[in-house]
Coordinates of C-alpha atoms and ligand atoms in Angstrom, one line a residue:
R1 CA 20.8 -9.0 3.6
T2 CA 19.0 -10.0 6.7
D3 CA 19.4 -13.6 7.9
E4 CA 16.2 -15.3 6.9
A5 CA 15.7 -17.5 9.9
E6 CA 16.5 -14.7 12.3
A7 CA 14.1 -12.3 10.4
K8 CA 11.3 -14.8 10.6
K9 CA 11.8 -15.4 14.3
I10 CA 11.7 -11.7 15.1
S11 CA 8.8 -11.0 12.8
M12 CA 6.6 -13.3 14.9
Q13 CA 7.2 -11.1 17.9
C14 CA 7.0 -7.6 16.7
P15 CA 6.5 -5.6 13.5
V16 CA 9.6 -5.6 11.3
A17 CA 10.6 -3.0 8.7
S18 CA 13.5 -3.6 6.5
I19 CA 15.3 -1.0 4.4
D20 CA 17.0 -1.9 1.1
E21 CA 16.5 -5.5 2.0
G22 CA 18.6 -7.8 -0.2
A23 CA 17.0 -11.1 0.7
L24 CA 14.9 -12.6 -2.0
E25 CA 12.3 -14.0 0.3
T26 CA 10.8 -11.1 2.3
E27 CA 7.3 -12.3 3.3
W28 CA 8.5 -11.9 6.9
A29 CA 8.8 -8.1 6.6
D30 CA 5.8 -6.1 7.7
Y31 CA 7.3 -3.1 5.8
L32 CA 9.8 -2.8 3.1
L33 CA 11.4 0.5 2.1
D34 CA 13.7 0.6 -0.9
I35 CA 15.8 3.8 -0.9
I36 CA 18.0 2.8 -3.7
P37 CA 15.9 2.1 -6.7
S38 CA 16.4 -1.4 -7.8
L39 CA 15.5 -3.5 -10.8
G40 CA 16.7 -6.8 -9.3
Y41 CA 13.8 -7.6 -7.1
T42 CA 10.7 -9.2 -8.3
R43 CA 9.1 -8.3 -5.0
K44 CA 7.3 -5.0 -4.4
P45 CA 8.3 -2.8 -1.5
N46 CA 5.8 -0.7 0.5
L47 CA 7.7 2.3 -0.6
A48 CA 10.5 3.0 -3.1
E49 CA 11.8 6.4 -2.4
P50 CA 15.3 7.6 -3.5
G51 CA 14.4 10.9 -1.9
F52 CA 15.7 9.4 1.4
I53 CA 19.3 9.2 0.2
I54 CA 21.2 11.6 2.4
L55 CA 22.9 14.0 0.0
P56 CA 26.2 15.6 0.7
K57 CA 26.4 19.1 2.1
N58 CA 29.7 19.8 0.4
R59 CA 29.1 20.7 -3.3
R60 CA 31.3 21.7 -6.2
S61 CA 30.9 25.3 -7.5
E62 CA 29.7 26.0 -11.0
E63 CA 33.2 27.1 -11.8
E64 CA 34.7 23.8 -10.7
R65 CA 32.0 21.9 -12.6
S66 CA 32.8 23.7 -15.9
A67 CA 36.6 23.2 -15.6
K68 CA 38.4 20.4 -17.3
I69 CA 38.4 17.0 -15.6
H70 CA 41.8 16.4 -13.9
T71 CA 41.1 14.3 -10.9
A72 CA 39.2 11.1 -10.4
L73 CA 38.1 9.0 -7.4
V74 CA 37.6 5.3 -8.0
V75 CA 35.4 3.7 -5.3
L76 CA 33.7 0.3 -5.5
G77 CA 33.1 -0.3 -1.9
G78 CA 35.1 -2.6 0.3
E79 CA 34.4 -5.8 -1.6
D80 CA 34.9 -4.9 -5.3
P81 CA 34.0 -8.5 -6.1
A82 CA 34.8 -8.2 -9.8
S83 CA 38.2 -6.5 -9.0
L84 CA 37.3 -3.6 -11.3
A85 CA 38.8 -0.7 -9.3
F86 CA 42.4 -1.3 -10.1
P87 CA 42.1 -1.7 -13.9
S88 CA 39.8 1.3 -13.9
A89 CA 42.4 3.4 -12.1
I90 CA 45.1 2.3 -14.6
A91 CA 42.8 3.2 -17.6
L92 CA 42.0 6.6 -16.1
A93 CA 45.6 7.3 -15.4
E94 CA 46.4 6.5 -19.0
C95 CA 43.9 9.2 -19.9
G96 CA 46.1 11.6 -18.0
L97 CA 43.9 11.9 -14.9
Y98 CA 45.2 12.0 -11.3
V99 CA 43.4 9.0 -9.8
T100 CA 42.7 8.2 -6.2
A101 CA 41.5 4.6 -5.8
I102 CA 40.0 3.3 -2.6
A103 CA 41.0 -0.3 -1.7
G104 CA 39.2 -2.6 0.7
D105 CA 41.7 -2.1 3.6
A106 CA 45.2 -0.7 4.3
S107 CA 47.1 -3.9 3.3
K108 CA 45.2 -4.2 0.0
A109 CA 45.9 -0.6 -0.6
K110 CA 49.6 -1.1 -0.2
S111 CA 49.8 -4.2 -2.3
L112 CA 47.8 -2.5 -5.1
Q113 CA 50.0 0.6 -4.9
D114 CA 53.0 -1.7 -5.4
Q115 CA 51.5 -3.1 -8.6
V116 CA 51.1 0.3 -10.3
P117 CA 53.3 0.4 -13.3
E118 CA 56.3 2.7 -12.9
N119 CA 55.3 5.1 -15.7
L120 CA 51.9 5.7 -14.0
S121 CA 53.0 5.8 -10.4
K122 CA 52.8 9.6 -10.2
Y123 CA 49.1 9.5 -11.4
I124 CA 47.7 6.8 -9.1
R125 CA 47.3 6.8 -5.3
V126 CA 45.7 3.8 -3.7
I127 CA 44.3 4.5 -0.3
E128 CA 42.3 2.7 2.4
P129 CA 38.6 3.3 3.0
V130 CA 37.7 6.9 3.9
I131 CA 35.4 7.8 6.8
N132 CA 32.5 10.0 5.8
L133 CA 33.3 9.8 2.1
R134 CA 30.0 11.5 1.2
E135 CA 31.4 14.9 2.3
K136 CA 34.7 14.4 0.5
L137 CA 33.4 13.5 -2.9
F138 CA 33.3 17.1 -3.9
E139 CA 37.1 17.2 -3.9
F140 CA 37.1 15.2 -7.1
D141 CA 36.2 16.2 -10.7
L142 CA 35.1 12.7 -11.5
V143 CA 33.8 9.8 -9.4
V144 CA 33.9 6.3 -10.9
T145 CA 31.8 3.8 -8.9
H146 CA 29.1 1.3 -9.5
Y147 CA 25.3 1.7 -9.1
G148 CA 24.5 2.6 -5.5
F149 CA 24.4 5.4 -2.9
T150 CA 27.8 6.8 -3.9
A151 CA 26.6 7.4 -7.5
F152 CA 23.7 9.5 -6.3
E153 CA 25.8 11.3 -3.7
A154 CA 28.5 12.1 -6.1
S155 CA 26.0 13.5 -8.7
A156 CA 24.5 15.7 -5.9
A157 CA 28.0 16.9 -4.9
G158 CA 28.4 18.1 -8.5
C159 CA 31.0 15.6 -9.6
A160 CA 31.0 14.0 -13.1
V161 CA 30.0 10.3 -12.6
I162 CA 30.9 7.2 -14.6
L163 CA 29.6 3.8 -13.4
L164 CA 31.2 0.5 -13.9
G165 CA 29.0 -2.4 -15.0
T166 CA 30.0 -4.8 -12.2
T167 CA 27.1 -7.1 -13.2
P168 CA 24.5 -6.9 -16.0
L169 CA 22.1 -5.8 -13.2
H170 CA 24.4 -2.9 -12.3
E171 CA 24.4 -2.0 -16.0
S172 CA 20.7 -2.0 -16.4
L173 CA 20.2 0.0 -13.3
A174 CA 22.8 2.6 -14.5
E175 CA 20.9 2.9 -17.7
K176 CA 17.5 3.1 -16.0
Y177 CA 18.7 6.1 -13.9
S178 CA 20.6 7.6 -16.9
F179 CA 24.2 7.2 -15.6
K180 CA 27.0 6.7 -18.1
C181 CA 28.3 3.2 -17.7
V182 CA 31.4 1.2 -18.8
Q183 CA 30.9 -2.5 -19.1
A184 CA 33.2 -4.7 -17.1
S185 CA 34.8 -6.2 -20.2
L186 CA 35.4 -2.8 -21.8
I187 CA 37.4 -1.2 -19.0
N188 CA 40.2 0.5 -21.0
K189 CA 41.7 3.9 -21.9
E190 CA 39.5 4.2 -25.1
S191 CA 36.2 3.6 -23.3
F192 CA 36.9 6.3 -20.7
Q193 CA 38.3 8.7 -23.3
K194 CA 35.1 8.4 -25.3
L195 CA 33.0 9.2 -22.2
L196 CA 35.2 12.0 -21.1
A197 CA 35.0 13.7 -24.5
D198 CA 31.2 14.2 -23.8
K199 CA 31.8 15.7 -20.4
K200 CA 28.3 17.2 -20.1
S201 CA 26.6 13.8 -20.2
L202 CA 28.4 12.8 -17.0
Y203 CA 26.5 15.2 -14.8
R204 CA 23.1 14.5 -13.4
D205 CA 20.8 16.7 -11.4
I206 CA 19.8 15.1 -8.2
K207 CA 16.6 16.5 -6.8
E208 CA 16.9 18.0 -3.3
N209 CA 15.3 15.8 -0.8
G210 CA 14.4 18.4 1.8
I211 CA 11.0 16.8 2.6
H212 CA 12.2 13.3 3.0
E213 CA 13.8 13.0 6.4
L214 CA 14.6 9.4 7.0
D215 CA 14.8 9.6 10.7
S216 CA 11.4 11.1 11.2
F217 CA 10.0 8.6 8.7
I218 CA 11.4 5.7 10.6
L219 CA 10.1 7.2 13.9
N220 CA 6.7 7.3 12.3
L221 CA 7.1 3.7 11.0
S222 CA 7.9 2.6 14.6
Q223 CA 4.4 3.8 15.7
G224 CA 2.8 1.3 13.3
T225 CA 1.0 -1.8 14.5
N226 CA 0.6 -5.4 13.4
L227 CA -3.0 -6.7 13.3
N228 CA -4.5 -10.2 13.3
C229 CA -7.2 -11.5 11.0
P230 CA -10.4 -9.8 12.3
V231 CA -12.3 -13.1 11.8
C232 CA -10.0 -15.5 13.4
R233 CA -8.4 -13.1 16.0
E234 CA -5.5 -15.5 16.3
E235 CA -2.1 -14.2 17.3
K236 CA 0.4 -16.3 15.5
K237 CA 3.4 -17.2 17.5
S238 CA 5.4 -19.1 15.0
W239 CA 6.3 -19.0 11.3
P240 CA 4.6 -19.0 8.7
K241 CA 3.0 -15.6 8.6
D242 CA -0.1 -15.3 6.4
P243 CA 0.9 -14.8 2.8
L244 CA 1.2 -11.3 1.5
I245 CA -1.4 -9.8 -0.7
A246 CA -0.3 -6.2 -1.1
R247 CA 2.2 -3.6 0.2
T248 CA 1.2 0.1 0.2
P249 CA 3.1 3.1 1.6
E250 CA 1.0 3.1 4.7
R251 CA -0.3 -0.5 5.0
T252 CA 0.4 -4.2 4.4
F253 CA -2.3 -6.7 3.5
R254 CA -2.2 -10.5 3.9
R255 CA -4.6 -13.4 3.4
C256 CA -5.6 -15.4 6.4
Q257 CA -4.7 -19.0 5.8
K258 CA -7.4 -20.2 8.1
C259 CA -10.5 -18.4 6.9
G260 CA -9.4 -16.9 3.5
M261 CA -10.1 -13.2 4.4
I262 CA -7.8 -10.5 3.1
Y263 CA -7.0 -8.3 6.1
M264 CA -4.8 -5.3 7.0
S265 CA -1.9 -7.0 8.7
W266 CA 0.2 -3.8 9.4
T267 CA -0.8 -0.2 9.5
I268 CA 1.2 3.0 10.1
Q269 CA -1.7 4.3 12.1
S270 CA -1.4 4.1 15.8
H271 CA -4.9 5.3 16.5
Q272 CA -8.4 4.5 15.3
T273 CA -10.6 6.7 13.1
E274 CA -13.1 8.7 15.2
Y275 CA -16.5 9.0 13.7
N276 CA -17.6 12.4 14.7
H277 CA -19.4 15.3 13.1
D278 CA -16.6 15.6 10.5
Y279 CA -17.0 12.0 9.3
F280 CA -20.4 12.7 7.8
Y281 CA -19.7 16.3 6.9
D282 CA -16.2 17.5 6.1
D283 CA -14.5 14.1 5.7
Y284 CA -17.4 12.7 3.6
K285 CA -17.3 15.8 1.4
K286 CA -13.5 15.5 1.0
Q287 CA -13.9 12.0 -0.3
Y288 CA -17.1 12.2 -2.3
G289 CA -17.3 15.9 -3.2
K290 CA -20.7 16.5 -1.4
T291 CA -21.9 16.1 2.2
Y292 CA -23.8 13.0 3.2
Q293 CA -26.9 15.1 3.6
D294 CA -26.6 16.4 0.0
D295 CA -26.2 12.8 -1.1
F296 CA -29.1 11.6 1.0
E297 CA -31.7 11.0 -1.8
N298 CA -29.1 9.3 -3.9
I299 CA -28.1 7.0 -1.1
K300 CA -31.7 6.4 -0.2
A301 CA -32.5 5.3 -3.8
Q302 CA -29.9 2.5 -3.3
C303 CA -31.5 1.7 0.0
V304 CA -34.9 1.3 -1.6
R305 CA -33.4 -1.2 -3.9
R306 CA -31.9 -3.1 -1.0
V307 CA -35.1 -3.1 0.9
S308 CA -36.9 -4.6 -2.1
I309 CA -34.4 -7.4 -2.2
I310 CA -34.8 -8.1 1.5
D311 CA -38.6 -7.9 1.1
F312 CA -38.4 -10.4 -1.8
I313 CA -36.3 -13.0 0.0
Y314 CA -37.8 -12.6 3.5
R315 CA -41.3 -11.3 3.5
R316 CA -42.9 -13.8 1.1
G317 CA -44.6 -16.0 3.7
H318 CA -44.1 -13.5 6.5
S319 CA -46.5 -10.9 5.1
S320 CA -48.9 -10.6 8.0
V321 CA -46.5 -9.2 10.6
T322 CA -44.6 -5.9 10.7
P323 CA -41.0 -7.1 10.6
T324 CA -38.2 -5.4 12.6
V325 CA -34.9 -4.3 11.1
L326 CA -31.8 -3.1 12.9
D327 CA -29.4 -1.0 10.8
I328 CA -26.0 -1.0 12.4
G329 CA -24.1 2.1 11.5
C330 CA -27.2 3.8 10.3
A331 CA -25.5 7.1 9.7
L332 CA -28.1 9.8 8.8
G333 CA -30.8 7.1 8.3
P334 CA -31.4 6.7 4.6
F335 CA -31.9 2.9 4.9
L336 CA -34.2 3.4 8.0
D337 CA -36.2 5.8 5.9
A338 CA -36.5 3.4 3.0
A339 CA -37.3 0.4 5.2
N340 CA -39.9 2.4 7.0
D341 CA -41.5 3.3 3.7
S342 CA -41.7 -0.4 2.9
G343 CA -43.5 -1.2 6.1
W344 CA -40.7 -2.3 8.4
H345 CA -40.4 -1.3 12.0
V346 CA -36.9 0.3 12.0
F347 CA -34.2 0.7 14.6
G348 CA -30.7 2.3 14.1
T349 CA -27.4 2.5 15.9
D350 CA -24.4 4.5 15.2
I351 CA -21.3 5.6 17.0
S352 CA -21.6 9.2 15.7
K353 CA -23.6 11.4 18.1
D354 CA -24.5 13.8 15.3
A355 CA -25.9 10.9 13.2
V356 CA -28.0 9.5 16.0
E357 CA -29.4 12.9 17.0
Y358 CA -30.3 13.5 13.3
V359 CA -32.2 10.2 13.1
Q360 CA -34.0 10.7 16.4
N361 CA -34.9 14.4 16.0
T362 CA -35.3 14.8 12.3
L363 CA -36.4 11.4 11.0
H364 CA -38.1 10.4 14.3
Y365 CA -36.8 6.8 14.3
P366 CA -35.5 5.1 17.4
A367 CA -31.7 5.3 17.3
L368 CA -29.1 4.5 19.8
L369 CA -25.6 6.0 20.3
A370 CA -23.8 2.8 20.7
S371 CA -20.8 0.9 19.6
F372 CA -21.6 -2.5 18.3
P373 CA -21.2 -5.2 19.6
D374 CA -20.4 -3.7 23.1
A375 CA -23.9 -2.4 23.7
D376 CA -27.0 -4.7 24.3
V377 CA -28.8 -3.2 21.3
A378 CA -31.8 -5.6 21.3
G379 CA -32.3 -5.1 25.0
E380 CA -32.0 -1.3 24.7
F381 CA -34.8 -1.3 22.1
G382 CA -36.8 -3.8 24.0
V383 CA -36.7 -6.2 21.1
D384 CA -35.8 -9.8 21.5
K385 CA -34.5 -10.6 18.0
F386 CA -34.8 -8.8 14.7
D387 CA -36.2 -10.1 11.5
A388 CA -33.3 -8.4 9.7
V389 CA -30.0 -6.8 10.7
T390 CA -28.2 -4.7 8.1
M391 CA -24.8 -3.0 7.8
W392 CA -24.1 -0.8 4.8
Y393 CA -20.4 -0.2 4.3
V394 CA -19.8 -0.9 8.0
I395 CA -18.6 -4.5 8.2
E396 CA -15.1 -3.6 6.9
H397 CA -14.6 -1.2 9.8
F398 CA -14.4 -3.8 12.5
Q399 CA -11.1 -4.9 13.9
D400 CA -12.9 -7.5 16.0
L401 CA -15.2 -8.9 13.3
D402 CA -15.5 -12.2 15.1
S403 CA -17.3 -10.7 18.1
V404 CA -19.5 -8.6 15.7
L405 CA -20.6 -11.5 13.6
K406 CA -21.3 -13.6 16.7
A407 CA -23.4 -10.8 18.2
V408 CA -25.3 -10.3 14.9
S409 CA -26.0 -14.0 14.8
K410 CA -27.5 -13.8 18.3
I411 CA -29.9 -11.0 17.5
V412 CA -31.2 -12.3 14.1
K413 CA -34.3 -14.5 14.3
K414 CA -33.9 -18.0 12.8
G415 CA -34.8 -17.7 9.2
G416 CA -34.1 -13.9 9.4
I417 CA -31.8 -11.9 7.2
F418 CA -28.4 -10.4 7.7
A419 CA -27.4 -8.1 4.8
F420 CA -24.4 -5.9 4.2
S421 CA -22.5 -4.1 1.6
T422 CA -18.7 -3.7 1.3
P423 CA -16.0 -2.8 -1.2
S424 CA -15.0 -5.8 -3.3
A425 CA -11.4 -7.0 -3.3
A426 CA -12.2 -8.9 -6.5
G427 CA -13.7 -6.1 -8.6
V428 CA -12.4 -4.4 -11.7
S429 CA -10.3 -1.9 -9.7
E430 CA -8.5 -4.7 -7.8
K431 CA -8.0 -6.7 -10.9
Y432 CA -6.6 -4.0 -13.2
N433 CA -5.4 -1.3 -10.9
T434 CA -4.2 -3.5 -8.0
D435 CA -1.6 -1.2 -6.4
E436 CA -3.9 1.8 -6.4
F437 CA -6.8 -0.3 -5.1
F438 CA -4.9 -1.3 -2.0
A439 CA -3.2 2.0 -1.5
Q440 CA -6.5 3.8 -1.6
S441 CA -8.3 1.3 0.6
P442 CA -9.2 3.6 3.6
A443 CA -7.1 3.4 6.8
D444 CA -10.1 2.0 8.8
H445 CA -11.0 -0.8 6.5
Y446 CA -9.6 -3.8 8.3
T447 CA -11.1 -6.6 6.1
L448 CA -11.4 -6.7 2.3
W449 CA -14.1 -9.0 1.2
E450 CA -14.5 -11.1 -2.0
P451 CA -17.9 -12.3 -3.2
K452 CA -16.8 -15.9 -3.6
R453 CA -15.3 -16.2 -0.2
C454 CA -18.3 -14.9 1.8
A455 CA -20.2 -18.2 2.1
S456 CA -17.5 -20.1 4.0
I457 CA -16.8 -17.2 6.4
L458 CA -20.4 -16.5 7.2
K459 CA -21.3 -20.1 7.6
K460 CA -19.2 -20.2 10.8
Y461 CA -21.8 -17.8 12.3
G462 CA -24.9 -19.7 11.2
F463 CA -25.6 -17.7 8.0
K464 CA -26.3 -19.1 4.5
V465 CA -25.7 -16.7 1.7
V466 CA -28.8 -16.5 -0.5
R467 CA -27.8 -13.7 -2.8
T468 CA -24.8 -11.5 -3.6
V469 CA -25.3 -8.5 -5.8
S470 CA -22.4 -6.9 -7.6
T471 CA -22.6 -3.1 -7.4
G472 CA -20.2 -0.3 -8.2
I473 CA -20.2 -1.4 -11.8
H474 CA -17.6 0.6 -13.8
P475 CA -17.0 -0.6 -17.3
E476 CA -14.8 2.5 -17.9
R477 CA -12.3 1.0 -15.4
F478 CA -11.5 -1.9 -17.7
P479 CA -8.2 -1.3 -19.6
S480 CA -9.8 -1.9 -23.0
I481 CA -12.6 0.6 -22.4
K482 CA -10.2 3.0 -20.7
K483 CA -8.0 2.9 -23.9
S484 CA -10.7 3.3 -26.5
G485 CA -12.7 5.8 -24.4
S486 CA -16.0 4.1 -25.3
D487 CA -19.1 6.2 -24.5
S488 CA -21.6 4.7 -22.1
K489 CA -24.1 4.1 -24.9
S490 CA -21.8 2.0 -27.0
L491 CA -22.4 -1.7 -27.4
K492 CA -18.9 -2.5 -26.1
F493 CA -19.6 -0.5 -22.9
R494 CA -22.9 -2.2 -22.3
M495 CA -21.3 -5.6 -22.9
Y496 CA -18.7 -4.9 -20.3
K497 CA -21.5 -3.7 -17.9
T498 CA -23.4 -7.0 -18.3
F499 CA -20.2 -8.9 -18.1
S500 CA -19.2 -7.1 -14.8
M501 CA -22.6 -7.9 -13.2
L502 CA -22.6 -11.5 -14.3
F503 CA -19.1 -12.2 -13.1
K504 CA -19.4 -9.9 -10.0
L505 CA -16.6 -7.6 -11.1
G506 CA -18.2 -4.5 -9.4
D507 CA -16.0 -2.5 -7.1
T508 CA -18.6 -3.0 -4.3
F509 CA -21.1 -5.7 -3.5
E510 CA -24.0 -6.7 -1.3
V511 CA -24.5 -9.9 0.5
Y512 CA -27.9 -11.2 1.7
C513 CA -27.8 -14.2 4.0
R514 CA -30.3 -16.1 6.0
K515 CA -29.8 -17.2 9.6
V516 CA -30.1 -21.0 9.3
N517 CA -28.9 -22.2 12.7
Ligands
LIG1 ZN1 -9.0 -15.5 9.4

């Protein structure tokens, strides 16, 4: 159990991972790995993986396993807080087994040995702790211990295993992982005799852990990085850390106390995603089952709808001019195409060379290979300010969102529109499938937006939210529909659909805001 004050202090200076952490309060840990499966914690680790237990190399042969049980090892660790080792050794000796019991230290071993009743003295040997016990377990027919590493190691070594219910928690863990267990109050000859009579039930097959190498896993963890809130960009120097939202095997998420944004606070990745040819072709296909180009008309249909919303909220009253729109992260240009069709003068930027070339050469729209906000986009296009700036599924990719929003604010005309779409961290998937939602959030999504928190964050940059549209409506992701398997024409399905739109429970959403100052 890590000292809490110490842990908090260290965690403000560098990423901290903790393995099998026994502390109840673990907000300070950037990463939690539980190797020994535990029921006792209400907290969730980033990863629970018993496959990391280092299993013994020395194993009992089949022949040894099938022979009668003659010898037993009783080991409860140095502490044995409930003093169960000695009574267990006595009870096992009464069953006729030759028992080796490990005491906390040499002097305890001697004093316990002296307490062994005369008639059992040839059966019981009390010894001091053994170095590298893991590789010596195979010498015993039976290992009696409580829930912990030794139980798994002994099973893997091919020993029969009986656990002692040191605490009710130990008992429930033993049961959960199907070990035979003797309650602390029932340690006697009869209890052990009963279990020994059903010898087969004392063996467990432990899966080989070949793929899980703890050392390389930890080396990998050490490459991980802590990140600050992309909006506030504030490096905190003293406790408290921002409260935890989710832990996943590769990332940790927290909520910024200052602006309310959910952000990736730790990631196993040491590098940033590169948006190259593969991003719109192979990677896209991997994720969506078709290439971006195959999907172009589909995506464009969405864009036509978005343009109509922008037209509705902006162009009433501005109808005489040809308005300008800059699409940041324009990809292969579906939005530019839709806006152009609707009479906008369109400009695009992207950081993918392939995308920009496609927009320039195939769609014939002005496009710039530039990373926003580093490049002077307006200047490059010879435009002072745009009537609208858009980002479709782009905003979540910025680690320095503050600079991005400041730059956007600068290039949107007063009264102009800033519109974006992003996954929702308040949609049906987040609500009913939380662990999976966060685990599947892509490695390069640094912020997770929620419809109801947009207004206060965007206000800082001079934007007033005029409309949010819940998209990615999936009634089939509600538990009740999932269970009943309602078809999409049923009344129930349609009700959930309406409900999702009304209460903005879509898995994605769009935000349309106006530049007010
Ligand atoms: Zn913040």
